[in-house]
Amino acid sequence: MSVNKTEQLFLFHRPLLFSLAYRMLGSVQDAEDIVQDAFITLNGTSTEHIESPKAYLCKIVTNRCIDLLKSARKQRETYVGPWLPEPLITDNENDPVQNYVMKESLSTAYLLLLEQLSETERAVFLLREVLQYDYETIADIVGKSSSNCRQIFHRAKRAIGNRSHKTDMTPAKANALTEQFVSAVITGNVSKLLSLLAVDATLLSDGGGKTKAALFPIMGAERISRFYMGILAKTTGDFSFKYTRVNDEPGIILYLDNKVFGVLSLQIQDNFIQNIYWVVNPDKLTHIY
């Protein structure tokens, strides 16, 4: 296969490959590295015997992801504070990656559910649930029998449960609620902030031990309000922000002295903010501008 044809093949499948790798890893940077590695592997391989380049590339990506997750398991176990996936900015509707199947499976809440699964369970679940592969193809990709893959999928499905995080709120209303949230925080309007948060709302703050962040989840609207009022009182320097979409949910990129300081995203349920995901680990923000 010529280089040009290989490149065309790779570019065509790249959105799918990145979609799979990101959901597997929760890391934009690692997903991009693995997808690029898959291209290098394809480019150096005789493709005459490959019946399905798409399945072949998915196999490379899946197995690279499984290996990386296994090697990073101890790191994850000693991670300082809550672990959150790297924020994926999804406000560019022209990006083919954003238009891939089951956009709700990009949400932070969904990715955190996947963390309950083993590496192989996660691969089988995503290949079946998100990418809609048949069990024979999945079996070839993960190196197990189709009947075994079927059992793994059903076990993973039970582990995650039927926990949909979809919201009936229109994007316009969700954006308006996000703007009200930001306004309440900036102006120190505690009563307004409390009116926007679900009583049992949760805030997860990921600093990875690299910067100040809450080491445990902050539970309840009142505690979350106090947390933000405390941050507001201590904030110095040139502070600015930009509204965006993060993992296909309402989000904000925060800047301090014109540098990305953090990324916040909101999970909205029943017209209230149910979960707040706050990533300030600088290692997880290098791809954001």
Tab-separated table of N, CA and C in Angstrom, residues 49-165:
chain	number	residue	atom	x	y	z
A	49	HIS	N	-2.531	-8.881	3.556
A	49	HIS	CA	-3.273	-9.928	4.269
A	49	HIS	C	-4.356	-9.348	5.180
A	50	ILE	N	-4.464	-8.034	5.256
A	50	ILE	CA	-5.412	-7.407	6.174
A	50	ILE	C	-6.772	-7.263	5.491
A	51	GLU	N	-7.756	-8.003	5.977
A	51	GLU	CA	-9.086	-7.963	5.373
A	51	GLU	C	-9.808	-6.658	5.705
A	52	SER	N	-9.682	-6.217	6.953
A	52	SER	CA	-10.375	-5.004	7.396
A	52	SER	C	-9.378	-4.060	8.076
A	53	PRO	N	-8.882	-3.057	7.350
A	53	PRO	CA	-7.961	-2.094	7.965
A	53	PRO	C	-8.558	-1.422	9.204
A	54	LYS	N	-9.864	-1.170	9.169
A	54	LYS	CA	-10.536	-0.539	10.311
A	54	LYS	C	-10.399	-1.410	11.562
A	55	ALA	N	-10.722	-2.694	11.453
A	55	ALA	CA	-10.620	-3.603	12.592
A	55	ALA	C	-9.164	-3.778	13.017
A	56	TYR	N	-8.265	-3.796	12.025
A	56	TYR	CA	-6.831	-3.943	12.314
A	56	TYR	C	-6.336	-2.760	13.137
A	57	LEU	N	-6.723	-1.533	12.740
A	57	LEU	CA	-6.316	-0.333	13.467
A	57	LEU	C	-6.944	-0.294	14.863
A	58	CYS	N	-8.209	-0.697	14.970
A	58	CYS	CA	-8.861	-0.751	16.274
A	58	CYS	C	-8.158	-1.751	17.200
A	59	LYS	N	-7.676	-2.836	16.607
A	59	LYS	CA	-6.966	-3.846	17.402
A	59	LYS	C	-5.661	-3.264	17.947
A	60	ILE	N	-4.933	-2.555	17.103
A	60	ILE	CA	-3.678	-1.932	17.552
A	60	ILE	C	-3.962	-0.950	18.687
A	61	VAL	N	-4.936	-0.079	18.465
A	61	VAL	CA	-5.252	0.963	19.449
A	61	VAL	C	-5.745	0.334	20.751
A	62	THR	N	-6.647	-0.628	20.650
A	62	THR	CA	-7.206	-1.258	21.855
A	62	THR	C	-6.117	-1.903	22.693
A	63	ASN	N	-5.252	-2.662	22.051
A	63	ASN	CA	-4.211	-3.370	22.809
A	63	ASN	C	-3.154	-2.435	23.378
A	64	ARG	N	-2.839	-1.347	22.650
A	64	ARG	CA	-1.925	-0.337	23.196
A	64	ARG	C	-2.551	0.309	24.444
A	65	CYS	N	-3.852	0.581	24.369
A	65	CYS	CA	-4.556	1.194	25.504
A	65	CYS	C	-4.566	0.254	26.711
A	66	ILE	N	-4.865	-1.020	26.467
A	66	ILE	CA	-4.882	-2.004	27.567
A	66	ILE	C	-3.515	-2.071	28.232
A	67	ASP	N	-2.458	-2.121	27.428
A	67	ASP	CA	-1.092	-2.178	27.980
A	67	ASP	C	-0.782	-0.927	28.803
A	68	LEU	N	-1.181	0.229	28.289
A	68	LEU	CA	-0.901	1.485	28.991
A	68	LEU	C	-1.677	1.562	30.302
A	69	LEU	N	-2.923	1.131	30.285
A	69	LEU	CA	-3.730	1.142	31.505
A	69	LEU	C	-3.145	0.214	32.562
A	70	LYS	N	-2.670	-0.941	32.141
A	70	LYS	CA	-2.063	-1.879	33.093
A	70	LYS	C	-0.794	-1.298	33.713
A	71	SER	N	0.025	-0.667	32.895
A	71	SER	CA	1.280	-0.105	33.400
A	71	SER	C	1.043	1.110	34.289
A	72	ALA	N	-0.091	1.795	34.072
A	72	ALA	CA	-0.384	3.011	34.841
A	72	ALA	C	-1.246	2.726	36.069
A	73	ARG	N	-1.595	1.460	36.298
A	73	ARG	CA	-2.527	1.125	37.374
A	73	ARG	C	-2.010	1.561	38.743
A	74	LYS	N	-0.730	1.297	39.025
A	74	LYS	CA	-0.164	1.668	40.328
A	74	LYS	C	-0.124	3.178	40.492
A	75	GLN	N	0.198	3.872	39.389
A	75	GLN	CA	0.201	5.343	39.423
A	75	GLN	C	-1.171	5.867	39.804
A	76	ARG	N	-2.201	5.274	39.228
A	76	ARG	CA	-3.571	5.706	39.472
A	76	ARG	C	-3.955	5.455	40.928
A	77	GLU	N	-3.463	4.327	41.483
A	77	GLU	CA	-3.803	3.977	42.859
A	77	GLU	C	-3.198	4.957	43.859
A	78	THR	N	-2.094	5.602	43.495
A	78	THR	CA	-1.438	6.539	44.412
A	78	THR	C	-1.689	7.997	44.007
A	79	TYR	N	-2.638	8.206	43.122
A	79	TYR	CA	-2.948	9.560	42.645
A	79	TYR	C	-3.438	10.405	43.814
A	80	VAL	N	-2.983	11.644	43.888
A	80	VAL	CA	-3.356	12.531	44.989
A	80	VAL	C	-4.712	13.181	44.700
A	81	GLY	N	-5.701	12.886	45.546
A	81	GLY	CA	-7.037	13.450	45.376
A	81	GLY	C	-7.830	12.739	44.295
A	82	PRO	N	-9.039	13.232	43.980
A	82	PRO	CA	-9.870	12.619	42.936
A	82	PRO	C	-9.179	12.666	41.571
A	83	TRP	N	-9.350	11.588	40.808
A	83	TRP	CA	-8.842	11.535	39.432
A	83	TRP	C	-9.993	11.853	38.490
A	84	LEU	N	-9.744	12.794	37.569
A	84	LEU	CA	-10.713	13.104	36.519
A	84	LEU	C	-10.037	12.957	35.164
A	85	PRO	N	-10.792	12.606	34.123
A	85	PRO	CA	-10.192	12.523	32.786
A	85	PRO	C	-9.729	13.895	32.314
A	86	GLU	N	-8.775	13.909	31.398
A	86	GLU	CA	-8.351	15.176	30.801
A	86	GLU	C	-9.534	15.788	30.057
A	87	PRO	N	-9.787	17.075	30.249
A	87	PRO	CA	-10.931	17.701	29.576
A	87	PRO	C	-10.775	17.655	28.058
A	88	LEU	N	-11.846	17.269	27.391
A	88	LEU	CA	-11.871	17.269	25.930
A	88	LEU	C	-12.791	18.405	25.491
A	89	ILE	N	-12.232	19.408	24.841
A	89	ILE	CA	-13.023	20.550	24.389
A	89	ILE	C	-13.819	20.132	23.154
A	90	THR	N	-15.148	20.271	23.240
A	90	THR	CA	-16.028	19.750	22.181
A	90	THR	C	-16.938	20.836	21.616
A	91	ASP	N	-16.399	22.042	21.450
A	91	ASP	CA	-17.236	23.130	20.927
A	91	ASP	C	-17.075	23.332	19.428
A	92	ASN	N	-16.272	22.493	18.786
A	92	ASN	CA	-16.070	22.605	17.338
A	92	ASN	C	-16.875	21.524	16.634
A	93	GLU	N	-18.055	21.894	16.144
A	93	GLU	CA	-18.928	20.904	15.516
A	93	GLU	C	-18.394	20.407	14.183
A	94	ASN	N	-17.416	21.099	13.627
A	94	ASN	CA	-16.828	20.658	12.358
A	94	ASN	C	-15.760	19.586	12.552
A	95	ASP	N	-15.355	19.371	13.804
A	95	ASP	CA	-14.350	18.349	14.090
A	95	ASP	C	-15.033	16.982	14.024
A	96	PRO	N	-14.603	16.084	13.124
A	96	PRO	CA	-15.276	14.789	12.992
A	96	PRO	C	-15.246	13.950	14.263
A	97	VAL	N	-14.254	14.193	15.129
A	97	VAL	CA	-14.196	13.446	16.386
A	97	VAL	C	-15.424	13.739	17.233
A	98	GLN	N	-15.909	14.991	17.192
A	98	GLN	CA	-17.046	15.391	18.012
A	98	GLN	C	-18.332	14.731	17.537
A	99	ASN	N	-18.384	14.369	16.270
A	99	ASN	CA	-19.620	13.853	15.702
A	99	ASN	C	-19.715	12.338	15.763
A	100	TYR	N	-18.747	11.728	16.452
A	100	TYR	CA	-18.785	10.271	16.489
A	100	TYR	C	-19.916	9.782	17.384
A	101	VAL	N	-20.266	8.512	17.190
A	101	VAL	CA	-21.457	7.941	17.818
A	101	VAL	C	-21.496	8.135	19.329
A	102	MET	N	-22.711	8.196	19.872
A	102	MET	CA	-22.967	8.255	21.311
A	102	MET	C	-22.166	9.347	21.999
A	103	LYS	N	-22.500	10.567	21.688
A	103	LYS	CA	-21.771	11.693	22.282
A	103	LYS	C	-21.894	11.708	23.801
A	104	GLU	N	-23.007	11.171	24.337
A	104	GLU	CA	-23.144	11.158	25.799
A	104	GLU	C	-22.074	10.285	26.452
A	105	SER	N	-21.482	9.360	25.667
A	105	SER	CA	-20.436	8.514	26.233
A	105	SER	C	-19.103	9.251	26.338
A	106	LEU	N	-19.079	10.534	25.944
A	106	LEU	CA	-17.904	11.374	26.158
A	106	LEU	C	-17.975	12.103	27.493
A	107	SER	N	-19.141	12.083	28.141
A	107	SER	CA	-19.307	12.869	29.355
A	107	SER	C	-18.360	12.380	30.447
A	108	THR	N	-17.982	13.305	31.311
A	108	THR	CA	-17.085	12.957	32.417
A	108	THR	C	-17.707	11.891	33.300
A	109	ALA	N	-19.002	12.009	33.570
A	109	ALA	CA	-19.678	11.029	34.414
A	109	ALA	C	-19.591	9.624	33.797
A	110	TYR	N	-19.763	9.537	32.495
A	110	TYR	CA	-19.689	8.242	31.800
A	110	TYR	C	-18.276	7.677	31.875
A	111	LEU	N	-17.281	8.536	31.642
A	111	LEU	CA	-15.887	8.083	31.691
A	111	LEU	C	-15.505	7.619	33.093
A	112	LEU	N	-16.066	8.256	34.108
A	112	LEU	CA	-15.790	7.824	35.480
A	112	LEU	C	-16.434	6.473	35.771
A	113	LEU	N	-17.600	6.207	35.179
A	113	LEU	CA	-18.211	4.885	35.322
A	113	LEU	C	-17.322	3.806	34.714
A	114	LEU	N	-16.695	4.115	33.578
A	114	LEU	CA	-15.822	3.142	32.921
A	114	LEU	C	-14.628	2.773	33.788
A	115	GLU	N	-14.260	3.672	34.719
A	115	GLU	CA	-13.134	3.413	35.615
A	115	GLU	C	-13.391	2.209	36.518
A	116	GLN	N	-14.658	1.828	36.680
A	116	GLN	CA	-14.991	0.669	37.511
A	116	GLN	C	-14.598	-0.646	36.836
A	117	LEU	N	-14.393	-0.607	35.534
A	117	LEU	CA	-14.143	-1.827	34.765
A	117	LEU	C	-12.658	-2.113	34.637
A	118	SER	N	-12.339	-3.394	34.469
A	118	SER	CA	-10.959	-3.764	34.167
A	118	SER	C	-10.626	-3.302	32.748
A	119	GLU	N	-9.352	-3.364	32.398
A	119	GLU	CA	-8.925	-2.893	31.075
A	119	GLU	C	-9.651	-3.648	29.957
A	120	THR	N	-9.711	-4.973	30.061
A	120	THR	CA	-10.353	-5.776	29.011
A	120	THR	C	-11.858	-5.558	28.997
A	121	GLU	N	-12.473	-5.462	30.182
A	121	GLU	CA	-13.911	-5.192	30.246
A	121	GLU	C	-14.237	-3.862	29.578
A	122	ARG	N	-13.403	-2.875	29.833
A	122	ARG	CA	-13.631	-1.547	29.247
A	122	ARG	C	-13.555	-1.625	27.729
A	123	ALA	N	-12.548	-2.350	27.225
A	123	ALA	CA	-12.383	-2.477	25.772
A	123	ALA	C	-13.585	-3.167	25.138
A	124	VAL	N	-13.984	-4.289	25.694
A	124	VAL	CA	-15.119	-5.047	25.154
A	124	VAL	C	-16.392	-4.207	25.225
A	125	PHE	N	-16.603	-3.539	26.339
A	125	PHE	CA	-17.808	-2.728	26.526
A	125	PHE	C	-17.875	-1.606	25.499
A	126	LEU	N	-16.779	-0.884	25.297
A	126	LEU	CA	-16.768	0.234	24.355
A	126	LEU	C	-16.916	-0.246	22.909
A	127	LEU	N	-16.229	-1.326	22.567
A	127	LEU	CA	-16.303	-1.841	21.203
A	127	LEU	C	-17.730	-2.278	20.858
A	128	ARG	N	-18.421	-2.807	21.857
A	128	ARG	CA	-19.790	-3.275	21.626
A	128	ARG	C	-20.813	-2.155	21.782
A	129	GLU	N	-20.756	-1.438	22.916
A	129	GLU	CA	-21.789	-0.460	23.271
A	129	GLU	C	-21.685	0.811	22.443
A	130	VAL	N	-20.461	1.293	22.241
A	130	VAL	CA	-20.262	2.575	21.568
A	130	VAL	C	-20.011	2.403	20.072
A	131	LEU	N	-19.130	1.473	19.716
A	131	LEU	CA	-18.769	1.307	18.306
A	131	LEU	C	-19.601	0.254	17.589
A	132	GLN	N	-20.437	-0.467	18.336
A	132	GLN	CA	-21.409	-1.393	17.742
A	132	GLN	C	-20.765	-2.540	16.958
A	133	TYR	N	-19.596	-3.014	17.391
A	133	TYR	CA	-18.966	-4.161	16.737
A	133	TYR	C	-19.681	-5.450	17.135
A	134	ASP	N	-19.659	-6.427	16.218
A	134	ASP	CA	-20.204	-7.737	16.577
A	134	ASP	C	-19.173	-8.482	17.425
A	135	TYR	N	-19.629	-9.537	18.100
A	135	TYR	CA	-18.758	-10.237	19.050
A	135	TYR	C	-17.591	-10.945	18.374
A	136	GLU	N	-17.788	-11.381	17.123
A	136	GLU	CA	-16.694	-12.049	16.410
A	136	GLU	C	-15.538	-11.071	16.169
A	137	THR	N	-15.872	-9.848	15.771
A	137	THR	CA	-14.836	-8.836	15.533
A	137	THR	C	-14.164	-8.440	16.847
A	138	ILE	N	-14.962	-8.279	17.907
A	138	ILE	CA	-14.402	-7.928	19.219
A	138	ILE	C	-13.462	-9.035	19.698
A	139	ALA	N	-13.863	-10.284	19.463
A	139	ALA	CA	-13.042	-11.423	19.884
A	139	ALA	C	-11.666	-11.373	19.219
A	140	ASP	N	-11.652	-11.027	17.945
A	140	ASP	CA	-10.379	-10.936	17.224
A	140	ASP	C	-9.526	-9.776	17.756
A	141	ILE	N	-10.182	-8.679	18.112
A	141	ILE	CA	-9.453	-7.503	18.582
A	141	ILE	C	-8.812	-7.748	19.951
A	142	VAL	N	-9.549	-8.359	20.884
A	142	VAL	CA	-9.020	-8.527	22.253
A	142	VAL	C	-8.413	-9.904	22.503
A	143	GLY	N	-8.484	-10.778	21.513
A	143	GLY	CA	-7.834	-12.081	21.647
A	143	GLY	C	-8.566	-13.050	22.558
A	144	LYS	N	-9.890	-12.997	22.553
A	144	LYS	CA	-10.692	-13.934	23.338
A	144	LYS	C	-11.793	-14.506	22.457
A	145	SER	N	-12.486	-15.543	22.944
A	145	SER	CA	-13.558	-16.141	22.141
A	145	SER	C	-14.760	-15.210	22.120
A	146	SER	N	-15.601	-15.364	21.104
A	146	SER	CA	-16.783	-14.505	20.988
A	146	SER	C	-17.740	-14.744	22.153
A	147	SER	N	-17.876	-15.997	22.606
A	147	SER	CA	-18.769	-16.275	23.739
A	147	SER	C	-18.223	-15.642	25.019
A	148	ASN	N	-16.921	-15.657	25.175
A	148	ASN	CA	-16.287	-15.018	26.336
A	148	ASN	C	-16.514	-13.509	26.298
A	149	CYS	N	-16.385	-12.921	25.104
A	149	CYS	CA	-16.609	-11.475	24.945
A	149	CYS	C	-18.049	-11.103	25.274
A	150	ARG	N	-18.975	-11.980	24.890
A	150	ARG	CA	-20.386	-11.736	25.198
A	150	ARG	C	-20.594	-11.701	26.717
A	151	GLN	N	-19.966	-12.653	27.418
A	151	GLN	CA	-20.076	-12.698	28.878
A	151	GLN	C	-19.422	-11.475	29.515
A	152	ILE	N	-18.255	-11.083	28.985
A	152	ILE	CA	-17.554	-9.908	29.520
A	152	ILE	C	-18.409	-8.662	29.357
A	153	PHE	N	-19.037	-8.540	28.181
A	153	PHE	CA	-19.874	-7.363	27.930
A	153	PHE	C	-21.034	-7.292	28.911
A	154	HIS	N	-21.732	-8.391	29.107
A	154	HIS	CA	-22.889	-8.386	30.007
A	154	HIS	C	-22.468	-8.139	31.451
A	155	ARG	N	-21.287	-8.653	31.820
A	155	ARG	CA	-20.768	-8.399	33.169
A	155	ARG	C	-20.449	-6.914	33.348
A	156	ALA	N	-19.840	-6.321	32.320
A	156	ALA	CA	-19.510	-4.888	32.373
A	156	ALA	C	-20.778	-4.046	32.413
A	157	LYS	N	-21.780	-4.444	31.638
A	157	LYS	CA	-23.053	-3.717	31.592
A	157	LYS	C	-23.718	-3.730	32.962
A	158	ARG	N	-23.663	-4.877	33.629
A	158	ARG	CA	-24.246	-4.972	34.981
A	158	ARG	C	-23.474	-4.100	35.965
A	159	ALA	N	-22.144	-4.090	35.829
A	159	ALA	CA	-21.305	-3.304	36.749
A	159	ALA	C	-21.598	-1.818	36.641
A	160	ILE	N	-21.789	-1.346	35.420
A	160	ILE	CA	-22.059	0.076	35.210
A	160	ILE	C	-23.519	0.400	35.522
A	161	GLY	N	-24.419	-0.523	35.176
A	161	GLY	CA	-25.831	-0.307	35.433
A	161	GLY	C	-26.441	0.656	34.433
A	162	ASN	N	-27.714	0.866	34.577
A	162	ASN	CA	-28.450	1.761	33.678
A	162	ASN	C	-28.456	3.163	34.275
A	163	ARG	N	-27.277	3.802	34.221
A	163	ARG	CA	-27.144	5.120	34.846
A	163	ARG	C	-26.937	6.160	33.762
A	164	SER	N	-28.010	6.552	33.146
A	164	SER	CA	-27.938	7.552	32.084
A	164	SER	C	-27.768	8.937	32.684
A	165	HIS	N	-26.893	9.725	32.061
A	165	HIS	CA	-26.658	11.085	32.533
A	165	HIS	C	-27.130	12.116	31.501
